[in-house]
XYZ file of C-alpha atoms in Angstrom:
735
model
C 116.404 154.386 117.680
C 119.369 153.233 115.675
C 119.568 149.427 115.033
C 122.847 147.702 114.256
C 122.700 145.026 111.718
C 125.164 142.965 113.696
C 122.362 142.447 116.351
C 120.367 140.304 113.929
C 120.856 136.731 112.791
C 118.470 137.453 109.914
C 117.678 140.933 108.555
C 115.702 141.469 105.429
C 114.385 144.687 104.129
C 111.830 145.294 101.303
C 112.304 141.796 100.015
C 110.476 140.849 96.806
C 110.638 137.531 95.040
C 109.236 136.487 91.636
C 109.327 132.952 90.417
C 108.285 131.291 87.131
C 108.806 132.349 83.578
C 110.407 135.727 82.910
C 107.441 136.752 80.652
C 104.825 135.537 83.206
C 106.393 135.861 86.777
C 104.546 134.900 89.881
C 104.983 137.166 92.799
C 105.557 135.210 96.032
C 106.103 138.196 98.312
C 106.640 141.901 97.886
C 108.271 144.571 100.181
C 108.563 142.002 102.938
C 110.864 142.875 105.918
C 111.884 140.537 108.672
C 114.200 140.912 111.702
C 115.317 137.921 113.684
C 117.527 138.720 116.685
C 120.602 136.564 117.356
C 120.123 133.776 119.920
C 116.298 133.965 119.741
C 113.567 131.477 118.951
C 111.513 133.078 116.173
C 108.135 131.675 115.342
C 106.850 132.387 111.823
C 103.085 131.871 111.384
C 100.673 132.489 108.572
C 98.135 130.771 106.367
C 99.221 128.141 103.745
C 100.551 129.665 100.596
C 101.667 132.972 102.187
C 105.327 132.343 101.493
C 106.789 131.046 104.806
C 108.684 128.047 103.308
C 109.823 130.195 100.311
C 111.172 132.862 102.735
C 113.248 130.190 104.475
C 114.550 129.028 101.199
C 115.672 132.611 100.547
C 117.418 132.745 103.882
C 119.607 129.738 103.195
C 120.297 130.737 99.552
C 117.998 128.448 97.596
C 116.356 131.480 96.030
C 117.731 134.968 95.492
C 115.283 137.785 96.179
C 114.385 139.814 93.116
C 114.619 143.058 95.109
C 115.586 144.210 98.577
C 118.315 143.326 101.017
C 118.760 140.027 102.932
C 121.561 139.501 105.400
C 122.254 136.427 107.503
C 124.631 137.168 110.394
C 125.521 140.416 108.651
C 126.455 138.800 105.355
C 124.658 137.898 102.138
C 123.747 134.297 101.631
C 125.880 132.461 98.954
C 128.786 134.874 99.740
C 132.104 133.164 99.164
C 133.694 132.015 102.309
C 130.407 132.282 104.288
C 128.683 129.121 105.701
C 125.188 129.869 104.352
C 124.381 127.598 102.699
C 126.637 125.320 104.655
C 127.467 124.366 108.203
C 126.113 127.687 109.754
C 122.573 126.743 108.841
C 120.489 123.647 109.645
C 117.263 123.203 107.593
C 114.382 120.788 108.238
C 111.942 120.929 105.303
C 108.236 120.441 105.816
C 108.436 117.253 103.634
C 110.141 114.094 104.877
C 113.451 114.921 103.322
C 115.281 111.684 104.126
C 116.667 108.741 102.204
C 114.330 106.056 103.352
C 116.650 103.296 102.146
C 119.272 104.268 104.632
C 119.377 103.440 108.401
C 118.915 106.168 111.070
C 122.676 106.009 111.873
C 123.758 106.154 108.247
C 121.558 109.136 107.577
C 122.779 111.163 110.572
C 126.369 110.108 109.937
C 126.061 111.406 106.396
C 125.017 114.877 107.479
C 127.632 114.903 110.304
C 130.398 114.115 107.715
C 129.117 116.770 105.351
C 129.697 119.253 108.163
C 133.383 117.923 108.614
C 132.638 116.505 112.074
C 135.042 113.721 113.382
C 133.412 110.362 113.679
C 133.744 110.324 117.400
C 131.787 113.614 117.600
C 129.187 112.251 115.114
C 128.654 109.201 117.248
C 128.261 111.175 120.401
C 125.686 113.461 118.926
C 123.752 110.682 117.372
C 123.454 109.111 120.755
C 122.371 112.399 122.325
C 119.863 113.171 119.586
C 118.275 109.731 119.561
C 117.590 110.053 123.278
C 115.981 113.460 122.793
C 113.708 112.252 119.995
C 113.024 108.948 121.805
C 114.211 106.565 119.040
C 116.371 103.779 120.541
C 117.236 101.714 117.468
C 119.769 103.512 115.195
C 120.285 100.564 112.925
C 116.714 100.490 111.679
C 115.908 101.513 108.156
C 114.062 104.839 107.898
C 111.510 103.225 105.518
C 110.359 100.998 108.525
C 109.555 104.009 110.766
C 106.248 105.748 111.258
C 105.652 109.175 109.754
C 106.108 110.864 113.144
C 109.361 108.929 113.812
C 110.628 110.006 110.375
C 109.970 113.676 111.225
C 111.929 113.228 114.398
C 114.888 111.868 112.401
C 114.506 114.839 110.026
C 114.834 117.200 113.013
C 117.880 115.331 114.287
C 119.509 115.543 110.812
C 119.268 119.394 110.962
C 120.794 119.481 114.454
C 123.638 117.060 114.145
C 126.200 119.725 113.374
C 124.798 122.268 115.813
C 124.448 125.253 113.422
C 124.253 128.835 114.412
C 120.990 129.225 112.488
C 118.315 126.555 112.569
C 115.347 126.722 110.151
C 112.519 124.416 110.996
C 109.480 124.049 108.780
C 106.526 122.465 110.603
C 108.763 120.405 112.881
C 106.030 119.104 115.195
C 103.485 117.964 112.681
C 102.211 114.418 113.548
C 103.949 114.471 116.973
C 102.256 113.658 120.317
C 102.128 116.333 123.081
C 104.863 114.703 125.127
C 107.259 114.556 122.258
C 106.348 118.201 121.284
C 107.263 119.197 124.895
C 110.516 117.357 124.724
C 111.402 118.957 121.379
C 110.713 122.449 122.577
C 112.654 121.861 125.780
C 115.663 120.769 123.590
C 115.253 123.896 121.452
C 115.438 125.993 124.621
C 118.540 124.110 125.582
C 120.124 124.852 122.179
C 119.237 128.483 122.494
C 120.551 128.915 126.035
C 123.605 126.688 125.708
C 124.856 127.290 122.198
C 123.246 130.777 121.518
C 121.589 129.146 118.575
C 119.069 131.144 116.484
C 116.031 129.128 115.660
C 113.319 130.015 113.103
C 110.221 127.752 113.418
C 107.265 127.984 111.043
C 104.125 126.399 112.302
C 100.346 126.461 112.125
C 99.990 125.747 115.819
C 99.584 129.140 117.615
C 99.927 127.521 120.993
C 103.577 126.673 120.144
C 104.272 130.234 119.107
C 103.596 131.428 122.549
C 106.772 129.571 123.602
C 108.934 131.595 121.115
C 110.916 134.764 122.016
C 109.681 136.411 118.921
C 107.108 135.743 116.282
C 106.221 137.155 112.943
C 102.863 136.923 111.175
C 102.872 136.556 107.332
C 99.923 137.482 105.353
C 99.584 137.901 101.637
C 103.383 137.868 101.136
C 104.195 140.295 103.896
C 105.326 140.096 107.581
C 102.643 142.410 109.044
C 103.821 142.219 112.616
C 106.830 141.136 114.676
C 106.608 141.081 118.483
C 106.990 139.077 121.648
C 103.898 136.835 121.909
C 103.062 137.759 125.432
C 103.539 141.523 124.772
C 101.454 141.211 121.615
C 98.570 139.722 123.638
C 98.778 142.455 126.222
C 98.429 145.121 123.557
C 95.211 143.630 122.403
C 94.175 142.784 125.943
C 93.553 139.224 124.934
C 94.219 136.054 126.918
C 95.086 133.887 123.783
C 97.412 134.551 120.914
C 94.657 133.233 118.593
C 92.246 136.030 119.425
C 94.889 138.737 119.254
C 96.058 137.481 115.862
C 92.418 137.323 114.624
C 91.919 140.979 115.594
C 95.105 141.990 113.862
C 94.278 140.257 110.720
C 90.829 141.718 110.655
C 92.119 145.233 111.122
C 94.811 144.655 108.497
C 92.378 143.248 105.891
C 89.935 146.112 106.332
C 92.678 148.571 106.109
C 93.891 146.988 102.841
C 90.406 146.989 101.411
C 90.071 150.628 102.152
C 93.418 151.560 100.747
C 94.638 148.802 98.476
C 97.365 151.012 96.991
C 99.132 151.307 100.233
C 99.067 147.618 101.183
C 102.860 147.357 100.929
C 103.311 150.216 103.410
C 100.148 150.287 105.418
C 102.062 150.558 108.621
C 101.732 154.286 109.154
C 97.938 154.087 109.384
C 98.101 152.112 112.585
C 100.336 154.440 114.525
C 97.460 156.306 116.077
C 96.350 153.325 118.020
C 98.349 152.632 121.104
C 96.851 149.149 121.487
C 97.693 147.831 118.005
C 101.172 147.207 116.583
C 102.446 149.396 113.774
C 102.587 147.643 110.443
C 105.414 149.218 108.474
C 107.805 146.831 106.646
C 110.641 147.767 109.100
C 111.179 147.511 112.846
C 112.402 149.492 115.773
C 113.119 148.656 119.366
C 111.296 150.154 122.288
C 114.362 151.407 124.073
C 115.313 148.175 126.068
C 118.391 146.146 125.375
C 117.044 143.578 122.945
C 120.245 141.557 122.796
C 120.049 140.803 126.563
C 116.363 139.918 126.690
C 116.465 137.362 123.884
C 119.077 135.482 125.799
C 116.950 134.964 128.847
C 116.164 131.372 129.542
C 112.593 131.931 130.732
C 110.323 131.988 127.646
C 107.842 134.858 127.537
C 109.688 136.979 130.188
C 111.080 139.539 127.765
C 109.676 143.124 127.659
C 111.366 143.939 124.431
C 108.838 144.460 121.533
C 109.373 144.775 117.928
C 106.813 147.093 116.237
C 106.270 147.967 112.612
C 107.109 151.567 112.001
C 108.373 153.609 109.143
C 112.016 152.853 107.976
C 114.620 155.018 109.426
C 116.787 157.076 107.223
C 119.667 155.359 105.500
C 122.955 155.287 107.262
C 125.909 152.875 107.684
C 124.887 151.887 111.201
C 121.166 151.812 110.899
C 118.529 149.861 109.088
C 118.597 150.976 105.465
C 117.191 149.979 102.121
C 120.593 150.283 100.621
C 122.270 146.910 100.475
C 125.762 148.402 100.530
C 125.056 150.382 103.713
C 123.614 147.324 105.333
C 126.544 145.196 104.620
C 129.111 147.857 105.703
C 127.778 147.786 109.193
C 128.311 144.034 109.620
C 130.801 143.086 112.276
C 130.859 139.385 111.272
C 134.288 138.513 109.868
C 134.286 134.733 110.256
C 135.226 132.740 107.226
C 134.316 129.239 106.402
C 136.575 126.896 104.577
C 134.356 124.415 102.708
C 135.330 120.789 102.264
C 137.255 119.983 99.210
C 135.317 118.843 96.160
C 137.010 115.504 96.369
C 135.990 114.982 100.063
C 132.412 115.980 99.230
C 132.424 113.595 96.264
C 133.547 110.717 98.496
C 130.820 111.494 101.028
C 128.132 111.736 98.390
C 129.409 108.548 96.691
C 129.306 106.754 100.102
C 125.644 107.695 100.414
C 124.835 106.664 96.800
C 126.629 103.363 97.417
C 124.526 102.564 100.419
C 121.372 103.369 98.511
C 122.550 101.423 95.514
C 122.994 98.332 97.694
C 119.412 98.672 98.863
C 117.483 99.445 95.674
C 119.774 99.356 92.605
C 122.317 96.578 92.862
C 119.799 93.804 92.107
C 118.363 95.639 89.071
C 122.003 96.236 87.830
C 122.883 92.522 88.156
C 119.579 91.455 86.665
C 120.189 93.801 83.622
C 123.612 92.388 83.148
C 122.286 88.875 83.526
C 119.699 89.600 80.821
C 122.362 91.031 78.584
C 124.412 87.804 79.051
C 121.370 85.575 78.364
C 120.280 87.530 75.259
C 123.843 87.581 74.021
C 124.169 83.877 74.596
C 120.842 83.124 72.808
C 121.739 85.611 70.078
C 125.165 83.983 69.585
C 123.582 80.550 69.315
C 120.721 81.578 66.980
C 122.075 84.418 64.895
C 123.406 83.648 61.382
C 121.872 80.297 61.241
C 120.280 79.005 58.058
C 116.522 78.427 58.133
C 115.917 74.788 58.783
C 113.364 72.226 57.460
C 112.745 74.191 54.220
C 110.308 72.182 52.012
C 111.582 71.814 48.529
C 110.275 69.671 45.693
C 112.426 68.503 42.786
C 112.028 66.771 39.408
C 114.828 64.721 37.987
C 114.785 64.659 34.204
C 118.077 62.673 33.981
C 118.164 59.128 32.934
C 121.879 58.126 33.208
C 124.560 58.117 35.850
C 122.164 58.640 38.644
C 125.126 58.338 41.110
C 126.110 62.048 40.650
C 122.496 63.201 41.118
C 122.034 61.087 44.278
C 125.214 62.510 45.732
C 124.029 66.041 45.093
C 120.599 65.268 46.683
C 122.396 63.772 49.669
C 124.503 66.873 50.163
C 121.265 68.924 50.068
C 119.604 66.775 52.638
C 122.539 67.183 54.953
C 121.678 70.928 55.133
C 118.299 70.375 56.709
C 116.309 70.650 53.616
C 113.288 68.340 53.218
C 113.283 67.157 49.652
C 110.378 65.442 47.988
C 110.347 64.179 44.456
C 107.419 65.028 42.221
C 106.590 64.252 38.600
C 104.766 67.479 37.785
C 106.243 70.976 37.605
C 102.617 72.393 37.532
C 101.863 70.702 40.856
C 105.006 72.204 42.461
C 104.145 75.652 41.049
C 100.664 75.559 42.530
C 102.118 74.380 45.934
C 104.637 77.172 45.851
C 102.015 79.777 45.211
C 99.888 78.436 48.046
C 102.822 78.525 50.423
C 102.908 74.740 50.921
C 106.635 74.507 49.813
C 109.514 76.999 49.805
C 110.739 76.214 46.259
C 111.362 73.579 43.683
C 114.047 72.772 41.176
C 114.311 70.696 38.092
C 117.575 68.648 37.299
C 118.228 68.694 33.595
C 118.415 65.417 31.690
C 122.056 65.969 30.751
C 123.117 67.294 34.206
C 125.433 64.390 34.986
C 127.091 64.275 31.719
C 127.605 68.045 31.788
C 129.356 67.919 35.210
C 131.664 65.091 34.146
C 132.447 66.782 30.815
C 133.217 70.141 32.325
C 135.488 68.715 35.059
C 137.387 66.630 32.459
C 137.769 69.704 30.250
C 138.655 72.038 33.166
C 135.676 74.253 32.644
C 133.804 76.291 35.325
C 131.513 74.663 37.817
C 127.851 74.801 37.354
C 125.837 77.423 39.107
C 122.170 77.193 39.859
C 120.073 79.235 37.405
C 117.459 81.247 39.096
C 115.271 82.321 36.254
C 112.187 81.252 34.315
C 112.708 78.618 31.773
C 112.518 79.928 28.232
C 113.167 76.703 26.387
C 113.827 73.139 27.017
C 117.405 73.297 25.709
C 118.427 75.888 28.309
C 117.703 73.586 31.299
C 118.841 70.287 29.707
C 122.258 70.488 31.519
C 121.425 72.725 34.329
C 119.505 72.960 37.557
C 116.460 75.152 37.184
C 115.425 76.644 40.604
C 112.092 78.381 41.247
C 111.629 80.103 44.652
C 109.531 82.671 46.425
C 111.824 85.717 46.371
C 109.600 87.765 48.740
C 111.395 86.064 51.687
C 115.037 86.972 51.123
C 116.326 84.700 53.934
C 114.743 81.558 52.385
C 115.790 82.693 48.925
C 119.438 83.189 49.983
C 119.442 79.932 51.931
C 118.390 77.791 48.980
C 120.784 79.519 46.579
C 123.675 79.305 48.991
C 122.880 75.642 49.991
C 122.589 74.556 46.348
C 125.794 76.315 45.409
C 127.731 74.749 48.257
C 126.287 71.273 47.409
C 127.315 71.759 43.812
C 130.807 72.741 44.938
C 131.047 69.714 47.147
C 129.764 67.500 44.358
C 132.451 68.888 42.055
C 135.167 68.063 44.484
C 133.837 64.481 45.005
C 133.489 63.906 41.240
C 136.945 65.417 40.642
C 138.414 62.915 43.152
C 136.574 60.005 41.582
C 137.828 60.968 38.108
C 141.427 61.435 39.475
C 141.601 65.105 38.324
C 144.200 66.763 40.470
C 144.012 70.279 39.274
C 141.126 72.508 40.298
C 140.538 73.965 36.748
C 136.758 74.247 37.075
C 136.848 77.611 38.987
C 136.827 80.951 37.300
C 138.791 82.472 40.202
C 140.469 81.730 43.500
C 139.679 83.621 46.761
C 142.516 84.233 49.137
C 141.259 85.763 52.355
C 143.437 88.168 54.315
C 141.560 87.591 57.606
C 140.441 84.054 58.072
C 136.900 83.300 59.279
C 136.636 80.828 62.044
C 132.863 80.458 61.859
C 131.398 77.133 60.730
C 129.913 76.570 57.350
C 126.442 76.291 58.811
C 126.301 80.106 59.359
C 124.610 82.293 56.800
C 126.039 85.567 58.292
C 128.954 86.566 60.446
C 128.152 85.711 64.013
C 131.102 87.297 65.673
C 130.871 90.610 63.847
C 127.276 91.240 64.761
C 127.573 89.854 68.287
C 130.327 92.303 69.214
C 128.263 95.232 68.050
C 125.117 93.963 69.610
C 126.832 93.408 72.973
C 127.952 97.152 73.011
C 124.466 98.152 71.929
C 122.888 96.172 74.783
C 125.360 97.666 77.257
C 124.400 101.310 76.264
C 120.623 100.568 76.229
C 120.458 98.714 79.538
C 122.656 101.386 81.204
C 120.296 104.168 79.907
C 117.348 102.176 81.431
C 119.115 101.909 84.759
C 120.212 105.483 84.976
C 116.742 106.748 83.874
C 115.202 105.063 86.835
C 118.020 106.032 89.169
C 118.066 109.707 88.081
C 114.245 110.005 88.368
C 114.401 108.694 91.882
C 117.392 111.008 92.775
C 115.980 114.041 91.049
C 112.641 113.796 92.868
C 114.176 113.217 96.287
C 112.939 115.856 98.737
C 116.335 115.608 100.511
C 118.007 117.476 97.612
C 116.713 120.802 99.101
C 118.254 119.885 102.414
C 121.498 119.080 100.561
C 121.461 122.514 98.960
C 121.067 124.046 102.469
C 124.183 122.103 103.532
C 126.045 123.753 100.692
C 126.025 120.856 98.192
C 125.834 122.047 94.587
C 123.977 120.295 91.742
C 127.381 119.724 90.026
C 128.614 117.753 92.964
C 125.405 115.735 93.101
C 125.603 114.882 89.410
C 129.278 114.104 89.547
C 128.718 111.744 92.460
C 125.952 109.979 90.597
C 128.055 109.581 87.437
C 131.182 108.265 89.207
C 129.285 105.920 91.547
C 127.320 104.353 88.727
C 130.331 103.956 86.550
C 132.253 102.148 89.361
C 129.241 99.907 90.034
C 128.193 99.020 86.479
C 131.435 98.682 84.484
C 133.045 95.866 86.523
C 129.789 93.812 86.326
C 129.685 94.267 82.465
C 133.331 93.206 82.268
C 132.647 90.083 84.208
C 129.832 89.024 81.985
C 131.720 89.810 78.860
C 134.588 87.645 80.151
C 132.040 84.829 80.692
C 130.813 85.145 77.093
C 134.230 84.445 75.667
C 134.437 80.660 76.579
C 130.686 80.250 76.432
C 130.344 81.319 72.768
C 133.881 80.424 71.781
C 134.294 84.141 71.267
C 137.403 85.362 69.501
C 140.073 87.069 71.560
C 142.849 87.695 69.104
C 143.466 91.343 69.991
C 143.967 93.606 72.974
C 142.040 93.500 76.271
C 142.766 97.267 76.658
C 140.421 97.893 73.690
C 137.712 95.767 75.413
C 137.957 97.490 78.773
C 138.128 101.026 77.326
C 135.274 100.480 74.988
C 132.998 99.045 77.690
C 133.855 101.993 79.985
C 133.269 104.544 77.303
C 129.962 103.032 76.144
C 128.791 102.671 79.757
C 129.680 106.265 80.563
C 127.817 107.384 77.365
C 124.788 105.324 78.545
C 125.016 106.930 81.983
C 124.949 110.458 80.549
C 122.084 109.640 78.207
C 120.162 107.997 80.983
C 120.690 110.957 83.224
C 119.683 113.283 80.395
C 116.428 111.433 79.740
C 115.759 111.086 83.429
C 116.100 114.807 84.057
C 113.859 115.589 81.109
C 111.168 113.214 82.362
C 108.706 113.731 85.165
C 108.040 109.981 85.528
C 109.087 106.628 84.204
C 106.308 106.572 81.619
C 107.704 109.671 79.841
C 111.175 108.416 80.196
C 110.150 105.089 78.606
C 108.761 106.943 75.587
C 111.961 108.896 75.137
C 114.075 105.853 75.498
C 112.013 103.816 73.001
C 112.494 106.661 70.422
C 116.276 106.558 71.027
C 116.448 102.727 71.059
C 114.713 102.233 67.753
C 116.614 104.965 66.008
C 119.936 103.491 67.281
C 119.108 100.174 65.644
C 119.213 101.783 62.244
C 121.604 104.607 62.800
C 123.989 102.278 64.691
C 123.961 100.042 61.577
C 122.977 96.987 63.532
C 120.179 96.076 61.125
C 121.897 97.115 57.924
C 125.471 97.936 56.975
C 126.891 101.459 57.247
C 127.697 101.615 53.573
C 124.096 101.228 52.668
C 122.959 104.254 54.621
C 122.007 107.468 52.711
C 124.880 110.054 52.712
C 122.853 112.570 54.641
C 122.194 110.095 57.396
C 125.773 108.811 57.850
C 126.948 111.799 60.020
C 124.166 110.951 62.513
C 125.845 107.751 63.364
C 128.415 109.666 65.385
C 125.695 110.160 67.969
C 125.860 106.407 68.526
C 129.430 105.683 69.670
C 128.616 102.072 70.414
C 128.747 101.459 66.627
C 132.159 103.092 66.253
C 133.556 101.256 69.276
C 132.065 98.097 67.666
C 134.101 98.666 64.577
C 137.303 98.936 66.766
C 136.501 95.810 68.604
C 135.920 93.908 65.325
C 139.374 94.975 64.203
C 140.944 94.000 67.519
C 139.104 90.800 68.467
C 138.446 89.301 65.093
C 141.401 90.551 63.124
C 144.106 90.636 65.817
C 144.901 94.361 65.547
C 146.820 95.908 68.546
C 145.307 98.832 70.440
C 148.027 101.108 69.012
C 146.646 100.486 65.491
C 144.764 103.563 64.264
C 141.837 101.479 63.198
C 141.348 100.343 66.848
C 142.082 103.398 69.000
C 140.616 106.223 66.911
C 137.017 105.131 67.378
C 137.496 104.213 71.081
C 139.206 107.582 71.698
C 136.176 109.259 69.964
C 133.790 107.258 72.195
C 135.762 108.366 75.396
C 135.591 112.003 74.225
C 131.911 111.682 73.443
C 131.334 110.324 76.952
C 133.229 113.169 78.603
C 131.531 115.854 76.614
C 128.093 114.416 77.126
C 128.686 114.190 80.928
C 129.948 117.733 81.030
C 126.801 118.864 79.237
C 124.617 116.892 81.697
C 126.514 118.409 84.720
C 126.480 122.025 83.597
C 123.424 122.197 81.367
C 120.791 121.068 83.911
C 119.499 122.699 87.016
C 116.515 120.720 87.703
C 117.806 119.505 91.014
């Protein structure tokens, strides 16, 4: 008898699905056929691993069958303007696909808004569903519910929008008999009242008896479809379990005898009047199937679906030709999906609620750590090493006033001086590490300074070399240090040089010499440094770069953990069934995290300015845009690492590699000019360094944002952030 495709909610013919690598595919099912009438409760049973859940995923468009034809309400899933995936289908996965950090009401409201339901309707249906599933406290966190209660909420989430097609995967696992009875009673109500088609997969055969139709899957095929009561009558058994056992035994023995015909073994069973036919396609027995499936009394239908050979192809009959199947569809309904902006707002609302529960405190803590580290870094960085132990010998015998002034200036720089009488003793102490250096003041040191000032000659500089003869150090300072520690070496050289300069000024004043003739050259700075003399290196320059570096690194850490949590959420599959794409999910995560993290960074940077007496001589626009750009860069890199990682341990390894490489390639530890030429292009992968250059020009040197030295690197960082996020959005399909 001819079968119209419009009579079926789900119609699949000769479906095959292969997953895995293209060079090593795994066959999930092959030549599978399934027919689910409209307005029926269809029970799908079979052993674990036979492909029941995967078949449901094909129905709502999560997978595309490799071969065969699959129609849902006469149209192909994923067809443009069709509501599958979307509001036409409700999906309850086997796993607890819920956000446990949301309340019951928030979770159900989220799915209601995704289906474009008004809030009044959403609230009414929440009240109705909570009564059915017997959970009276809507404001309770899902994480505080038992496993059974969570499964009930999962069922309610798939029913909130009253879809035309409801796919339930093990909905009654962990439920008590009374609740199972109430759930099935409600399913009957949905079928009879709203003509809803319901597909239930389960391991409980006693539940399948309540269904209008059932299908038995075995080894990737649906080997029988029938009414449960009729099926038991054919096998003259009083329980469905015994009837199914007999069928499986016959089917297995038939396949062992003729393995080559396992995909079309149906014809071999046609000789038996008591056993169903096992062909991949179905045929009615002559009664009006559409009327019987709408009867409210479960098990009263006489219509049977047998497995027989496929009829010949035609536009109005069941056919293996996809085009002929589609042409017979009478469904012309179109679905207008929500705008991307509306979906983005709803997804961001969900992420914001979740962020308040499990991410807001880590974000604030991370920013506080950046503030504390920056504060500590600002106080400590660039300082001279203190309490350096230095011995000295004074060979001079006259005008000790000048020498004492020089030693006094040295002592003011936290250098612990100790006078000795033996150079050999100091040499041995230096080699043993007991002191950091020693110097010898020549016997004509005082006279040499007085003479050079009076004659306008250059000031003395400390000589850092080995003494060749006594005459070379008679009017000099002979300094011996351990040059293996560059910081101590530079500290002693700079401190002695500054002390000598100060001594020359004092002596010049005492001798009433007004002209500064003792210098070889005069330095006129273009940009003044406002840092105190007790700093060995530029504090402001490094601190600006370090702050942006810390912003990116902590953002990466936050987004790694957030992405791993989101990417492994079981609810993503349910969101796909609701018509949400991975691009929308990723966009919502990027925008939400940016709106949450950037203001907190700006607040803490603002607090650093008065705390560290930080320079603010340029434009706030440069500061805001730089922090936004570097934060977004960190977000994209954190998502990138999170999607590449299966867990936090792997993510930590990947981040450590990036973190340490950025210290060098971001020229935090060493100037850009000192990098090898072949490495310099790699610095463009670290935009925090380029933005740091712009902020140095703006904050320290007072350049306006319109200056090319300021905006060019910030613009590059913004472009880098946009491109990296586009790559993350488009290039990954892990969700």
